[in-house]
Coordinates of N, CA and C in Angstrom, one line a residue:
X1 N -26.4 4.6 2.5 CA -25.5 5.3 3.4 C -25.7 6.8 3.1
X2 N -26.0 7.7 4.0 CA -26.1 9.0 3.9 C -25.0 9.9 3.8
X3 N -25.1 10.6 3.2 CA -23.5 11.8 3.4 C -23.5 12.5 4.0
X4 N -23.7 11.9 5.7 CA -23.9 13.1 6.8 C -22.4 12.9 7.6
X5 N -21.8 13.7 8.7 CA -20.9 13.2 9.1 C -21.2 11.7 9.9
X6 N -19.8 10.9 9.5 CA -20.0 9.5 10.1 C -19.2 9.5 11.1
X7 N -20.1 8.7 12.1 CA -19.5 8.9 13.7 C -18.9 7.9 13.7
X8 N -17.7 7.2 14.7 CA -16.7 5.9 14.9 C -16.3 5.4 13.6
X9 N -15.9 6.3 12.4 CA -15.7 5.3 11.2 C -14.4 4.7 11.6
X10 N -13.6 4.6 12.3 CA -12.5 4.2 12.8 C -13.2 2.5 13.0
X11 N -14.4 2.3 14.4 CA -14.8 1.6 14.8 C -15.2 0.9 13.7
X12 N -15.9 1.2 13.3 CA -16.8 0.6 12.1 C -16.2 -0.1 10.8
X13 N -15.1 1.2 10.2 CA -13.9 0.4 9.0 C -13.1 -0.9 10.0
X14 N -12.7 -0.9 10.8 CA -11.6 -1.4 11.6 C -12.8 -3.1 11.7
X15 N -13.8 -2.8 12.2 CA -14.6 -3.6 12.0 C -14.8 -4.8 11.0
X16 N -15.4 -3.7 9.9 CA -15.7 -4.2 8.9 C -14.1 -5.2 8.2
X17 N -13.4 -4.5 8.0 CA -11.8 -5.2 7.4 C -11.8 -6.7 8.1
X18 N -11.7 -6.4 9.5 CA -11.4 -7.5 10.6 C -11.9 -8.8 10.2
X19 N -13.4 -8.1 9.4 CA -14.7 -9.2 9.8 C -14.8 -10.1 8.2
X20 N -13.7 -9.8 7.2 CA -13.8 -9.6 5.6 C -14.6 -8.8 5.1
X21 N -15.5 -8.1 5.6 CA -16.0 -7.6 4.6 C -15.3 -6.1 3.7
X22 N -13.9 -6.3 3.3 CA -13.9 -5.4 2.5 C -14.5 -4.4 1.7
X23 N -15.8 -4.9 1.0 CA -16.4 -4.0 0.1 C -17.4 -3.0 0.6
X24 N -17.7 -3.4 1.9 CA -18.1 -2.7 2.7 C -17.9 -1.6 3.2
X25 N -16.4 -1.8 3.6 CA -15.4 -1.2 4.2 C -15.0 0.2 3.0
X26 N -14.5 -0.3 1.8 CA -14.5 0.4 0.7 C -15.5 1.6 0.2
X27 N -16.4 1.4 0.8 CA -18.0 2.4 0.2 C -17.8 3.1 1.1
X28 N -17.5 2.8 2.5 CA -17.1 3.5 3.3 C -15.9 4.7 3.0
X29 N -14.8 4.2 2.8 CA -13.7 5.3 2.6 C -13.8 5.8 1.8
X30 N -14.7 5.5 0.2 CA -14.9 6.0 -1.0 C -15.5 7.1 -0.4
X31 N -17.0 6.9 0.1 CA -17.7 8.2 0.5 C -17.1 9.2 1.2
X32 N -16.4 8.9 2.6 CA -15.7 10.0 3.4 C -14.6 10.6 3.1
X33 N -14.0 9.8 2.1 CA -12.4 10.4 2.5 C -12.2 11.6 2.6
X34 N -13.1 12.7 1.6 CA -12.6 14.1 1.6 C -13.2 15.0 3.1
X35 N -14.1 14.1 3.4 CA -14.1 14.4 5.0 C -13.1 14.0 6.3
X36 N -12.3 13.1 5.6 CA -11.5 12.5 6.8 C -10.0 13.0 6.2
X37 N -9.8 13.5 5.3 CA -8.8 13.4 4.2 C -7.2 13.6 5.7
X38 N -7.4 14.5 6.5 CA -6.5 14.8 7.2 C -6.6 13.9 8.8
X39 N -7.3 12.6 8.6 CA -6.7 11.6 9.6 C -5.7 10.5 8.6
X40 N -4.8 10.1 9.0 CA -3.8 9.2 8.7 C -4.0 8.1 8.5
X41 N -5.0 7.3 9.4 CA -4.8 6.5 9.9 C -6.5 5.3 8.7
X42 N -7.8 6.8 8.2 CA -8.2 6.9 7.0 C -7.9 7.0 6.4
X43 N -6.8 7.7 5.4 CA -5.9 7.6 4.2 C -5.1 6.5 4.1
X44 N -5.0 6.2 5.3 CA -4.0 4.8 4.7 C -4.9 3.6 4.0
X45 N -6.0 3.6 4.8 CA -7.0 3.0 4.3 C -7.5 3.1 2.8
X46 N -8.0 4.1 2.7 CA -8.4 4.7 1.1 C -7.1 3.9 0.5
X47 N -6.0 4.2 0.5 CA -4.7 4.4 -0.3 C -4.7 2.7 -0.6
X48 N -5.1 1.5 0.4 CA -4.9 0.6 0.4 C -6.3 -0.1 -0.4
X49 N -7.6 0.6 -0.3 CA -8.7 0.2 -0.9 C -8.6 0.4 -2.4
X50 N -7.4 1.5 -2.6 CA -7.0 2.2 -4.2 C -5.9 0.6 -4.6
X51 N -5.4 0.3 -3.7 CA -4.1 -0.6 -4.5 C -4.8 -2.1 -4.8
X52 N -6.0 -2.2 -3.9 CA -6.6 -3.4 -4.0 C -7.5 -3.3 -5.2
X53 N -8.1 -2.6 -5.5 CA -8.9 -2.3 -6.9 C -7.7 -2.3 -8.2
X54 N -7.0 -1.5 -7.8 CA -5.7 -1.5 -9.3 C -5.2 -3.0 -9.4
X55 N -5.2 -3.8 -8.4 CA -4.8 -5.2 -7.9 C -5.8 -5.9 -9.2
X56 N -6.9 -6.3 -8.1 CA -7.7 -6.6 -8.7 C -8.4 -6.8 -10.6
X57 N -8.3 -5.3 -10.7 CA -8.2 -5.1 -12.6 C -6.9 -5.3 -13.0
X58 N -6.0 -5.7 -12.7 CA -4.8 -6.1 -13.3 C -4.9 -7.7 -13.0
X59 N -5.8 -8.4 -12.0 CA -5.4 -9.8 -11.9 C -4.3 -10.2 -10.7
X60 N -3.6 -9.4 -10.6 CA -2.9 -9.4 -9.2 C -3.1 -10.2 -8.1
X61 N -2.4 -9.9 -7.3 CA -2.5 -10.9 -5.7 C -3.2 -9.5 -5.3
X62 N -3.9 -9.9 -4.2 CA -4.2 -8.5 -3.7 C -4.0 -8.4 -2.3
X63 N -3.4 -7.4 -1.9 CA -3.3 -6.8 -0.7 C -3.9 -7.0 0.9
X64 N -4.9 -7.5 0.4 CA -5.9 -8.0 1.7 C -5.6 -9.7 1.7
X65 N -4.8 -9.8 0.6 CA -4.8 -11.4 0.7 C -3.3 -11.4 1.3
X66 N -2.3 -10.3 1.4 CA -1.2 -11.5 2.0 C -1.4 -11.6 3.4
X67 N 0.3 -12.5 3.3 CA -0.4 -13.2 4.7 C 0.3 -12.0 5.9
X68 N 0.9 -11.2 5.8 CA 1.4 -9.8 6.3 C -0.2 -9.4 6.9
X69 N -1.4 -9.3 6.6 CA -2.8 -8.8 7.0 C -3.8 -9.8 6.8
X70 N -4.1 -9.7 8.7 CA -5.1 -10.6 8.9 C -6.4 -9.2 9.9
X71 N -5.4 -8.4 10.2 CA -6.8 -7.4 10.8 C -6.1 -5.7 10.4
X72 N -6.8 -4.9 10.8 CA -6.6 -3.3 10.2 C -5.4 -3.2 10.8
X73 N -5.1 -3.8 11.7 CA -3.5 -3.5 12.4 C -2.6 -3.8 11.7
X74 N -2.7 -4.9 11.2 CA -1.6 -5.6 10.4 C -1.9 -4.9 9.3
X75 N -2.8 -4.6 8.9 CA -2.8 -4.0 7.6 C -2.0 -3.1 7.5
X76 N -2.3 -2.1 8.4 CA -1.6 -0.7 8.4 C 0.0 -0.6 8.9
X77 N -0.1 -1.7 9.6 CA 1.9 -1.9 9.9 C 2.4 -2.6 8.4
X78 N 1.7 -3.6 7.6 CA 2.1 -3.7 6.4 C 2.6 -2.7 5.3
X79 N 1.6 -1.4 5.4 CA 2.1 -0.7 4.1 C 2.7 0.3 4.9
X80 N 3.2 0.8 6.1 CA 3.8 1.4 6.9 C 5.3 0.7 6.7
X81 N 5.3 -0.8 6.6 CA 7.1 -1.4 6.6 C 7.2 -1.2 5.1
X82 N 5.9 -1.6 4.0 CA 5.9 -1.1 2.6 C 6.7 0.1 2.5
X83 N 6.3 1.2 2.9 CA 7.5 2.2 3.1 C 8.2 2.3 3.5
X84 N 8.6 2.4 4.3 CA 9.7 1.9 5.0 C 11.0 1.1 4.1
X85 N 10.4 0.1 2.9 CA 11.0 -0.5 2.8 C 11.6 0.1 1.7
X86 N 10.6 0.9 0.7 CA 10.7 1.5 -0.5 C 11.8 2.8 0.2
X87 N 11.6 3.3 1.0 CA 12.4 4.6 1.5 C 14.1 4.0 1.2
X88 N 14.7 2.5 1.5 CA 15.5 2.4 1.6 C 16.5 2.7 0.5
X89 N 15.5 2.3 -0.7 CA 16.0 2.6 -2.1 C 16.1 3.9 -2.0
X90 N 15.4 5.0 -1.9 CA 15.4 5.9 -2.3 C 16.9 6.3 -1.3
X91 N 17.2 6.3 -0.3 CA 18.1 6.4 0.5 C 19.7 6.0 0.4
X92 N 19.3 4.8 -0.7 CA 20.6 4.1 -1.0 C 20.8 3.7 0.4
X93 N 20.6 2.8 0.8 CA 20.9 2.0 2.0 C 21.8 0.7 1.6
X94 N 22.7 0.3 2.6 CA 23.3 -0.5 2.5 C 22.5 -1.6 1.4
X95 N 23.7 -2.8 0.9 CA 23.0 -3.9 -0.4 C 22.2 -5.0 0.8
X96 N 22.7 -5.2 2.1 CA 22.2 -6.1 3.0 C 20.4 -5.6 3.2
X97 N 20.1 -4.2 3.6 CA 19.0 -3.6 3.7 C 18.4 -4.0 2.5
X98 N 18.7 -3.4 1.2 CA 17.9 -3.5 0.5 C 17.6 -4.7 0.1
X99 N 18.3 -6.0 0.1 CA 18.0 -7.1 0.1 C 16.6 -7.6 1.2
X100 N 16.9 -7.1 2.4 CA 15.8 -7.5 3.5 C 14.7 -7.1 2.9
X101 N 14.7 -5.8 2.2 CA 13.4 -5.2 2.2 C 12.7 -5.6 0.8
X102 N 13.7 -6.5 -0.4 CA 13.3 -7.1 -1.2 C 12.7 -8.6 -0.9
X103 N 13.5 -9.0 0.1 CA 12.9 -10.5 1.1 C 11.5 -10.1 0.9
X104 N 11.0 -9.1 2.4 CA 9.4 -8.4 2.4 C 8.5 -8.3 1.8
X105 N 9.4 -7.8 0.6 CA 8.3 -7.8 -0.5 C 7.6 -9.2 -1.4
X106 N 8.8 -9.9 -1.3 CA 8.3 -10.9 -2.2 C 7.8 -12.0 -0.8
X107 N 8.3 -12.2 0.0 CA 7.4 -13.1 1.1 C 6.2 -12.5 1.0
X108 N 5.6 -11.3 1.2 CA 4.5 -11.0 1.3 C 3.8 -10.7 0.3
X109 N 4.0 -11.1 -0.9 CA 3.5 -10.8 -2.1 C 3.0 -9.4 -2.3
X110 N 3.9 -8.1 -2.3 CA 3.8 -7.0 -2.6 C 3.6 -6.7 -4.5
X111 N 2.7 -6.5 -4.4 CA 2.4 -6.2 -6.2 C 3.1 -5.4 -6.6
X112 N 3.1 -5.2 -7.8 CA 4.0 -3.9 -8.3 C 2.7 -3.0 -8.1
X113 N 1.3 -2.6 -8.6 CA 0.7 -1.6 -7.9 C 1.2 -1.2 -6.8
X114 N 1.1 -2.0 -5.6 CA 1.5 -1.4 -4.2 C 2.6 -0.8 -4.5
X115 N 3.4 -1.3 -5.0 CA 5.1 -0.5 -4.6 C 4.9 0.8 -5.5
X116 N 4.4 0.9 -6.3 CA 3.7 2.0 -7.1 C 3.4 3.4 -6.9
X117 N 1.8 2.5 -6.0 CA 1.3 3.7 -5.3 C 1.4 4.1 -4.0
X118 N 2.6 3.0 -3.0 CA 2.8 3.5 -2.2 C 4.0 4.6 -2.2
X119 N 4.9 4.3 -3.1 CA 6.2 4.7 -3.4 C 5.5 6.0 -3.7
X120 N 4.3 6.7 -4.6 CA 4.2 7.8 -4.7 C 3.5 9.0 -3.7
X121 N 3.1 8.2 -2.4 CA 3.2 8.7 -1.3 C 4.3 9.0 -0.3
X122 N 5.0 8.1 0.1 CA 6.2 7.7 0.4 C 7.7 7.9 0.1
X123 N 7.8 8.5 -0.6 CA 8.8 9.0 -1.4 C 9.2 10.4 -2.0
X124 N 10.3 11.0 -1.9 CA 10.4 12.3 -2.3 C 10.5 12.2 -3.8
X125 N 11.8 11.3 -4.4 CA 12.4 11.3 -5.4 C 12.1 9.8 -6.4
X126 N 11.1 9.7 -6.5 CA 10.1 8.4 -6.9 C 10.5 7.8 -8.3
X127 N 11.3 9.0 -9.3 CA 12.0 8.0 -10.3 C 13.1 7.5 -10.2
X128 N 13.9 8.0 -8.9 CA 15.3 7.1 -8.6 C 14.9 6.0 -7.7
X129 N 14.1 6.1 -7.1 CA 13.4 4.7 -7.0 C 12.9 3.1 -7.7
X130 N 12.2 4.0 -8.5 CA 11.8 3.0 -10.0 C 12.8 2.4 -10.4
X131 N 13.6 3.6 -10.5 CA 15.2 3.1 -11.5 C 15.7 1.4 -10.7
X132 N 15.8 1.6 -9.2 CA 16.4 1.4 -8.2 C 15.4 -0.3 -8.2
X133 N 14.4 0.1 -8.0 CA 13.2 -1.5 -7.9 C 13.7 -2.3 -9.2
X134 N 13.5 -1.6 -10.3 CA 13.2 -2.3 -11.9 C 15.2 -3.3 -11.9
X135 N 15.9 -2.4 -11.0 CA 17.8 -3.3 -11.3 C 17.2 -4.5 -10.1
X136 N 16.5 -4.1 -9.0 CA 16.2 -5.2 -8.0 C 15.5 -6.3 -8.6
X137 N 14.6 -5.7 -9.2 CA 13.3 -7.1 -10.1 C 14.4 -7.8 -11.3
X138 N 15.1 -7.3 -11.8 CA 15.9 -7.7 -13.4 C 17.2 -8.3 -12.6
X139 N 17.8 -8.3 -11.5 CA 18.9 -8.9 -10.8 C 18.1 -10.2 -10.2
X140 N 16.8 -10.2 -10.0 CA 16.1 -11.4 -9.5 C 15.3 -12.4 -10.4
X141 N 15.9 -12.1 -12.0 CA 15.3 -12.6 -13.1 C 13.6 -11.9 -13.2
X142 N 13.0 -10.9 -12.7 CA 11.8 -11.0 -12.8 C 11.6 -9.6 -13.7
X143 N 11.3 -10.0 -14.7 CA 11.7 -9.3 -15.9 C 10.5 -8.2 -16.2
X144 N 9.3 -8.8 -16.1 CA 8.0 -8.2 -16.3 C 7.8 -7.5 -15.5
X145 N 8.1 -7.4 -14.1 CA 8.0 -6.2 -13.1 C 9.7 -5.3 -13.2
X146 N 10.7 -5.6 -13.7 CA 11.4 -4.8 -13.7 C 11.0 -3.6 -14.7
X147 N 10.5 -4.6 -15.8 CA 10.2 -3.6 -17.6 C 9.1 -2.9 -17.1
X148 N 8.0 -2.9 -16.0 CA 6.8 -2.2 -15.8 C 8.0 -0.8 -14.4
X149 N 8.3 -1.0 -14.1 CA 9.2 0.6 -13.4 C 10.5 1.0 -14.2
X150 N 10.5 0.3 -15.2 CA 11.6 0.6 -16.0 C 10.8 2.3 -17.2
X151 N 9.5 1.5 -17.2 CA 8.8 2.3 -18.4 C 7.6 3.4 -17.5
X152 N 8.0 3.6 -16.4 CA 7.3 4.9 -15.7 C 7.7 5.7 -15.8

C-alpha cells in the first residue's frame, strides 16, 4: 500500500468491513488517518479499529462481533447510540434512561474498552461519568467492570 493520497477510501473501508475483512480495513485507517483526520465518518472508524485491538489484547468480546454490527452502517449507528448512551450519565438523565442505555449496553455486549474510549471522545466531564458507569456495573453485581472505572 503506497502513502499517496487514497481515492474512495469511504468505498473501499465500507467495503472491506461489509465483506469481514477487518484487517484489511485496519491497515487502511492506520495508514490514512492523519490524512483524513477531519472526515467523521474516518475517525469513527480508526476510533473503532482502536477499541477492537484494546478488545482483542484484553480477551474481550469485540466490537465487530456484536450483534448491533453487521455492515459499516450499523457500525457507525452503534458507537454513535454508544454515545449517546454514555452522554446520559454524564447529563444525569432520568433512572428510566439510564437504565435503557445500560439495557444497550449489555444486549450488545459493549466492553468496558468501548465505554472507555468512547466516553473519552464523547464526553466533556469523563470522571463523573466513570464515577456514574462503575455505581451502574456494582448496582448490577458486576464487580470487575465497576472496580476497572472506579480506578481511572
Amino acid at each position: 500500500m503506497e502513502n499517496t493520497e487514497y481515492k474512495d477510501w469511504d468505498k473501499t473501508l465500507f467495503y472491506l468491513v461489509d465483506n469481514g475483512c477487518i484487517d484489511d480495513a485496519r491497515k487502511i485507517a492506520y495508514t490514512y488517518i492523519k490524512q483524513y483526520q477531519a472526515d467523521e465518518t474516518f475517525v469513527i472508524l480508526f476510533i473503532l479499529f482502536q477499541i477492537s485491538d484494546a478488545e482483542n489484547s484484553a480477551g474481550e468480546y469485540n466490537i465487530f462481533s456484536s450483534p448491533a454490527c453487521g455492515t459499516t452502517e450499523a457500525l457507525i449507528k452503534h458507537y454513535t447510540q454508544i454515545k449517546f448512551c454514555l452522554r446520559r450519565y454524564e447529563y444525569d438523565m432520568p433512572e428510566e434512561a439510564l437504565e435503557e442505555a445500560f439495557g444497550y449496553f449489555i444486549e450488545n455486549k459493549v466492553s468496558v474498552n468501548a465505554l472507555y474510549r468512547i466516553s473519552q471522545f464523547a464526553c466533556v466531564d469523563t470522571a463523573y461519568v466513570y464515577k456514574r458507569l462503575a455505581q451502574a456495573f456494582r448496582s448490577k453485581g458486576m464487580d470487575a467492570q465497576a472496580d476497572v472505572f472506579e480506578n481511572l
